[in-house]
Amino acid sequence: MKSIRVFFLTAGGLGYAPIASGTFGSLPPVVIAFVLAMLGQSVWLISLVMLLLMLVFSIACLRFGNEAETLFGRKDPGQVVADEVAGQSVALLLLPWADPSIPGAFWQNLLLAVGAFLAFRFFDILKPPPASNLESLKGGLGILVDDLVTGFMALVVVQVVARGLFLWQFPPGA
């Protein structure tokens, strides 16, 4: 397997973390989204970056998942964290990031980033149905799809909680 494949499948080597490789693999989208929010980038740009991350790392899983299982000698190997990058990216879509010029924006954005991270890890570890049923799919599809579903579950929870907490920031009809 070529090094570029391993680079994407292991999210730049984060999949080689001796413990909690999935947790480490979930961090890049969280850090990127938070930094972009604190740089004053729009929700749309942050979401576009998250969609691109999801797409690139999903393609890596789908394209090289079978090879990864052969290389690492087991189904859904822990070293492969491209699925975590993709799933975590879903959990960060269209969140109500605060403009950094607003007082309290740092804490709101940090709360959103940490909340999305914790929600995704919770659902990814717990694997409630239908996510648990999808792990049985073969190859890259089985590696990836359960994480996309748990990412969506986390997204729903974070959106509901965040919009409830920060409701005062949204004008009626927004």
PDB file of C-alpha atoms in Angstrom:
ATOM      1  CA  MET A   1       0.000   0.000   0.000  1.00  0.00           C
ATOM      2  CA  LYS A   2       1.428   3.354  -0.954  1.00  0.00           C
ATOM      3  CA  SER A   3       2.274   5.903   1.697  1.00  0.00           C
ATOM      4  CA  ILE A   4      -0.335   8.414   0.472  1.00  0.00           C
ATOM      5  CA  ARG A   5      -3.051   5.811   1.016  1.00  0.00           C
ATOM      6  CA  VAL A   6      -1.810   5.101   4.519  1.00  0.00           C
ATOM      7  CA  PHE A   7      -1.567   8.851   5.169  1.00  0.00           C
ATOM      8  CA  PHE A   8      -5.261   9.362   4.383  1.00  0.00           C
ATOM      9  CA  LEU A   9      -6.486   6.148   6.006  1.00  0.00           C
ATOM     10  CA  THR A  10      -4.627   6.928   9.246  1.00  0.00           C
ATOM     11  CA  ALA A  11      -5.360  10.692   9.101  1.00  0.00           C
ATOM     12  CA  GLY A  12      -1.729  11.638   8.888  1.00  0.00           C
ATOM     13  CA  GLY A  13      -0.651   8.922  11.312  1.00  0.00           C
ATOM     14  CA  LEU A  14      -3.186   9.654  14.076  1.00  0.00           C
ATOM     15  CA  GLY A  15      -4.520   6.128  13.633  1.00  0.00           C
ATOM     16  CA  TYR A  16      -1.255   4.821  15.056  1.00  0.00           C
ATOM     17  CA  ALA A  17      -1.982   6.370  18.472  1.00  0.00           C
ATOM     18  CA  PRO A  18      -1.374   3.624  21.053  1.00  0.00           C
ATOM     19  CA  ILE A  19      -4.760   4.209  22.716  1.00  0.00           C
ATOM     20  CA  ALA A  20      -8.044   5.719  21.555  1.00  0.00           C
ATOM     21  CA  SER A  21      -6.988   6.078  17.921  1.00  0.00           C
ATOM     22  CA  GLY A  22     -10.574   6.902  16.947  1.00  0.00           C
ATOM     23  CA  THR A  23     -10.615   9.771  19.414  1.00  0.00           C
ATOM     24  CA  PHE A  24      -7.385  11.160  17.987  1.00  0.00           C
ATOM     25  CA  GLY A  25      -8.727  10.663  14.456  1.00  0.00           C
ATOM     26  CA  SER A  26     -11.798  12.734  15.322  1.00  0.00           C
ATOM     27  CA  LEU A  27      -9.749  15.776  16.346  1.00  0.00           C
ATOM     28  CA  PRO A  28      -8.657  17.300  12.993  1.00  0.00           C
ATOM     29  CA  PRO A  29     -12.133  18.413  11.844  1.00  0.00           C
ATOM     30  CA  VAL A  30     -12.886  19.825  15.308  1.00  0.00           C
ATOM     31  CA  VAL A  31      -9.681  21.855  15.407  1.00  0.00           C
ATOM     32  CA  ILE A  32     -10.114  23.059  11.818  1.00  0.00           C
ATOM     33  CA  ALA A  33     -13.742  24.136  12.372  1.00  0.00           C
ATOM     34  CA  PHE A  34     -12.890  25.937  15.614  1.00  0.00           C
ATOM     35  CA  VAL A  35      -9.916  27.768  14.090  1.00  0.00           C
ATOM     36  CA  LEU A  36     -11.969  28.816  11.059  1.00  0.00           C
ATOM     37  CA  ALA A  37     -14.755  30.071  13.338  1.00  0.00           C
ATOM     38  CA  MET A  38     -12.286  32.071  15.422  1.00  0.00           C
ATOM     39  CA  LEU A  39     -10.829  33.546  12.235  1.00  0.00           C
ATOM     40  CA  GLY A  40     -14.306  34.885  11.469  1.00  0.00           C
ATOM     41  CA  GLN A  41     -15.104  32.570   8.578  1.00  0.00           C
ATOM     42  CA  SER A  42     -18.760  32.095   7.690  1.00  0.00           C
ATOM     43  CA  VAL A  43     -20.860  29.104   8.664  1.00  0.00           C
ATOM     44  CA  TRP A  44     -21.069  28.293   4.953  1.00  0.00           C
ATOM     45  CA  LEU A  45     -17.296  28.247   4.460  1.00  0.00           C
ATOM     46  CA  ILE A  46     -16.771  26.155   7.585  1.00  0.00           C
ATOM     47  CA  SER A  47     -19.461  23.736   6.387  1.00  0.00           C
ATOM     48  CA  LEU A  48     -17.911  23.590   2.919  1.00  0.00           C
ATOM     49  CA  VAL A  49     -14.545  22.679   4.449  1.00  0.00           C
ATOM     50  CA  MET A  50     -16.265  20.001   6.578  1.00  0.00           C
ATOM     51  CA  LEU A  51     -18.012  18.608   3.479  1.00  0.00           C
ATOM     52  CA  LEU A  52     -14.689  18.476   1.634  1.00  0.00           C
ATOM     53  CA  LEU A  53     -13.044  16.669   4.557  1.00  0.00           C
ATOM     54  CA  MET A  54     -15.959  14.245   4.670  1.00  0.00           C
ATOM     55  CA  LEU A  55     -15.730  13.641   0.935  1.00  0.00           C
ATOM     56  CA  VAL A  56     -11.945  13.152   0.780  1.00  0.00           C
ATOM     57  CA  PHE A  57     -11.787  10.820   3.778  1.00  0.00           C
ATOM     58  CA  SER A  58     -14.927   8.922   2.699  1.00  0.00           C
ATOM     59  CA  ILE A  59     -13.351   8.294  -0.698  1.00  0.00           C
ATOM     60  CA  ALA A  60     -10.191   7.072   1.040  1.00  0.00           C
ATOM     61  CA  CYS A  61     -12.254   4.593   3.090  1.00  0.00           C
ATOM     62  CA  LEU A  62     -14.266   3.377   0.139  1.00  0.00           C
ATOM     63  CA  ARG A  63     -11.349   3.151  -2.261  1.00  0.00           C
ATOM     64  CA  PHE A  64      -8.707   1.686   0.057  1.00  0.00           C
ATOM     65  CA  GLY A  65     -10.757  -0.002   2.799  1.00  0.00           C
ATOM     66  CA  ASN A  66     -10.292  -3.533   1.454  1.00  0.00           C
ATOM     67  CA  GLU A  67      -6.537  -2.995   1.141  1.00  0.00           C
ATOM     68  CA  ALA A  68      -6.422  -1.590   4.675  1.00  0.00           C
ATOM     69  CA  GLU A  69      -8.143  -4.655   6.093  1.00  0.00           C
ATOM     70  CA  THR A  70      -5.592  -6.851   4.326  1.00  0.00           C
ATOM     71  CA  LEU A  71      -2.645  -4.677   5.389  1.00  0.00           C
ATOM     72  CA  PHE A  72      -3.654  -4.464   9.050  1.00  0.00           C
ATOM     73  CA  GLY A  73      -5.023  -8.021   9.167  1.00  0.00           C
ATOM     74  CA  ARG A  74      -8.537  -7.416  10.476  1.00  0.00           C
ATOM     75  CA  LYS A  75     -11.949  -5.954   9.691  1.00  0.00           C
ATOM     76  CA  ASP A  76     -12.304  -2.221  10.432  1.00  0.00           C
ATOM     77  CA  PRO A  77      -8.751  -1.900  11.779  1.00  0.00           C
ATOM     78  CA  GLY A  78      -8.194   0.640  14.554  1.00  0.00           C
ATOM     79  CA  GLN A  79      -5.411   2.301  12.583  1.00  0.00           C
ATOM     80  CA  VAL A  80      -7.921   3.386   9.947  1.00  0.00           C
ATOM     81  CA  VAL A  81      -9.401   6.635  11.280  1.00  0.00           C
ATOM     82  CA  ALA A  82     -10.425   8.208   7.973  1.00  0.00           C
ATOM     83  CA  ASP A  83     -13.952   7.133   8.900  1.00  0.00           C
ATOM     84  CA  GLU A  84     -13.720   9.137  12.131  1.00  0.00           C
ATOM     85  CA  VAL A  85     -12.582  12.219  10.213  1.00  0.00           C
ATOM     86  CA  ALA A  86     -15.548  11.823   7.849  1.00  0.00           C
ATOM     87  CA  GLY A  87     -18.094  11.186  10.611  1.00  0.00           C
ATOM     88  CA  GLN A  88     -16.831  13.993  12.830  1.00  0.00           C
ATOM     89  CA  SER A  89     -17.011  16.356   9.860  1.00  0.00           C
ATOM     90  CA  VAL A  90     -20.724  15.563   9.526  1.00  0.00           C
ATOM     91  CA  ALA A  91     -21.266  16.448  13.202  1.00  0.00           C
ATOM     92  CA  LEU A  92     -19.812  19.937  12.574  1.00  0.00           C
ATOM     93  CA  LEU A  93     -22.051  20.949   9.657  1.00  0.00           C
ATOM     94  CA  LEU A  94     -24.038  24.203   9.788  1.00  0.00           C
ATOM     95  CA  LEU A  95     -23.444  24.867  13.470  1.00  0.00           C
ATOM     96  CA  PRO A  96     -24.225  28.385  14.724  1.00  0.00           C
ATOM     97  CA  TRP A  97     -20.613  29.558  15.000  1.00  0.00           C
ATOM     98  CA  ALA A  98     -20.291  32.971  16.633  1.00  0.00           C
ATOM     99  CA  ASP A  99     -18.524  35.908  15.020  1.00  0.00           C
ATOM    100  CA  PRO A 100     -15.263  36.341  16.975  1.00  0.00           C
ATOM    101  CA  SER A 101     -15.971  40.057  17.447  1.00  0.00           C
ATOM    102  CA  ILE A 102     -19.009  39.244  19.615  1.00  0.00           C
ATOM    103  CA  PRO A 103     -18.316  39.074  23.369  1.00  0.00           C
ATOM    104  CA  GLY A 104     -18.303  35.457  24.495  1.00  0.00           C
ATOM    105  CA  ALA A 105     -17.694  34.112  20.979  1.00  0.00           C
ATOM    106  CA  PHE A 106     -14.598  32.178  22.038  1.00  0.00           C
ATOM    107  CA  TRP A 107     -16.580  30.253  24.648  1.00  0.00           C
ATOM    108  CA  GLN A 108     -19.582  29.694  22.381  1.00  0.00           C
ATOM    109  CA  ASN A 109     -17.365  28.362  19.604  1.00  0.00           C
ATOM    110  CA  LEU A 110     -15.358  26.240  22.020  1.00  0.00           C
ATOM    111  CA  LEU A 111     -18.592  24.824  23.457  1.00  0.00           C
ATOM    112  CA  LEU A 112     -19.845  23.991  19.955  1.00  0.00           C
ATOM    113  CA  ALA A 113     -16.572  22.315  18.969  1.00  0.00           C
ATOM    114  CA  VAL A 114     -16.256  20.309  22.187  1.00  0.00           C
ATOM    115  CA  GLY A 115     -19.972  19.458  22.167  1.00  0.00           C
ATOM    116  CA  ALA A 116     -19.801  18.148  18.593  1.00  0.00           C
ATOM    117  CA  PHE A 117     -16.654  16.174  19.450  1.00  0.00           C
ATOM    118  CA  LEU A 118     -18.171  14.592  22.571  1.00  0.00           C
ATOM    119  CA  ALA A 119     -21.500  13.850  20.875  1.00  0.00           C
ATOM    120  CA  PHE A 120     -19.771  12.152  17.950  1.00  0.00           C
ATOM    121  CA  ARG A 121     -17.477  10.103  20.199  1.00  0.00           C
ATOM    122  CA  PHE A 122     -20.468   9.102  22.361  1.00  0.00           C
ATOM    123  CA  PHE A 123     -22.480   7.841  19.407  1.00  0.00           C
ATOM    124  CA  ASP A 124     -19.433   6.337  17.675  1.00  0.00           C
ATOM    125  CA  ILE A 125     -18.518   4.299  20.751  1.00  0.00           C
ATOM    126  CA  LEU A 126     -22.116   3.393  21.690  1.00  0.00           C
ATOM    127  CA  LYS A 127     -23.112   2.605  18.066  1.00  0.00           C
ATOM    128  CA  PRO A 128     -26.897   2.683  18.474  1.00  0.00           C
ATOM    129  CA  PRO A 129     -28.956   1.164  15.654  1.00  0.00           C
ATOM    130  CA  PRO A 130     -28.907   1.554  12.733  1.00  0.00           C
ATOM    131  CA  ALA A 131     -25.165   2.333  13.010  1.00  0.00           C
ATOM    132  CA  SER A 132     -24.397  -0.977  14.729  1.00  0.00           C
ATOM    133  CA  ASN A 133     -26.060  -2.897  11.894  1.00  0.00           C
ATOM    134  CA  LEU A 134     -23.965  -1.151   9.242  1.00  0.00           C
ATOM    135  CA  GLU A 135     -20.615  -2.357  10.587  1.00  0.00           C
ATOM    136  CA  SER A 136     -21.318  -5.749   9.019  1.00  0.00           C
ATOM    137  CA  LEU A 137     -21.022  -4.316   5.505  1.00  0.00           C
ATOM    138  CA  LYS A 138     -17.892  -5.407   3.678  1.00  0.00           C
ATOM    139  CA  GLY A 139     -14.667  -3.502   3.144  1.00  0.00           C
ATOM    140  CA  GLY A 140     -14.523   0.265   3.067  1.00  0.00           C
ATOM    141  CA  LEU A 141     -18.309   0.604   3.163  1.00  0.00           C
ATOM    142  CA  GLY A 142     -18.446  -1.230   6.507  1.00  0.00           C
ATOM    143  CA  ILE A 143     -15.596   0.892   7.837  1.00  0.00           C
ATOM    144  CA  LEU A 144     -17.234   4.163   6.804  1.00  0.00           C
ATOM    145  CA  VAL A 145     -21.031   4.114   6.863  1.00  0.00           C
ATOM    146  CA  ASP A 146     -21.540   3.532  10.590  1.00  0.00           C
ATOM    147  CA  ASP A 147     -19.421   6.625  11.292  1.00  0.00           C
ATOM    148  CA  LEU A 148     -21.393   8.760   8.860  1.00  0.00           C
ATOM    149  CA  VAL A 149     -24.606   7.678  10.593  1.00  0.00           C
ATOM    150  CA  THR A 150     -23.214   8.370  14.079  1.00  0.00           C
ATOM    151  CA  GLY A 151     -21.965  11.718  12.773  1.00  0.00           C
ATOM    152  CA  PHE A 152     -25.499  12.541  11.678  1.00  0.00           C
ATOM    153  CA  MET A 153     -26.875  11.486  15.079  1.00  0.00           C
ATOM    154  CA  ALA A 154     -24.370  13.786  16.781  1.00  0.00           C
ATOM    155  CA  LEU A 155     -25.237  16.595  14.364  1.00  0.00           C
ATOM    156  CA  VAL A 156     -28.938  16.405  15.246  1.00  0.00           C
ATOM    157  CA  VAL A 157     -28.245  16.477  18.992  1.00  0.00           C
ATOM    158  CA  VAL A 158     -25.715  19.316  18.771  1.00  0.00           C
ATOM    159  CA  GLN A 159     -27.957  21.386  16.491  1.00  0.00           C
ATOM    160  CA  VAL A 160     -30.941  21.053  18.835  1.00  0.00           C
ATOM    161  CA  VAL A 161     -28.922  21.797  21.975  1.00  0.00           C
ATOM    162  CA  ALA A 162     -26.889  24.624  20.414  1.00  0.00           C
ATOM    163  CA  ARG A 163     -29.874  26.369  18.924  1.00  0.00           C
ATOM    164  CA  GLY A 164     -31.677  26.050  22.252  1.00  0.00           C
ATOM    165  CA  LEU A 165     -28.725  27.466  24.188  1.00  0.00           C
ATOM    166  CA  PHE A 166     -27.993  30.263  21.744  1.00  0.00           C
ATOM    167  CA  LEU A 167     -31.599  31.010  20.755  1.00  0.00           C
ATOM    168  CA  TRP A 168     -31.265  34.658  21.729  1.00  0.00           C
ATOM    169  CA  GLN A 169     -28.813  35.147  18.840  1.00  0.00           C
ATOM    170  CA  PHE A 170     -31.242  34.116  16.126  1.00  0.00           C
ATOM    171  CA  PRO A 171     -33.863  36.566  14.897  1.00  0.00           C
ATOM    172  CA  PRO A 172     -37.384  35.188  14.372  1.00  0.00           C
ATOM    173  CA  GLY A 173     -37.597  33.251  11.124  1.00  0.00           C
ATOM    174  CA  ALA A 174     -33.824  32.578  10.888  1.00  0.00           C
TER     175      ALA A 174
END
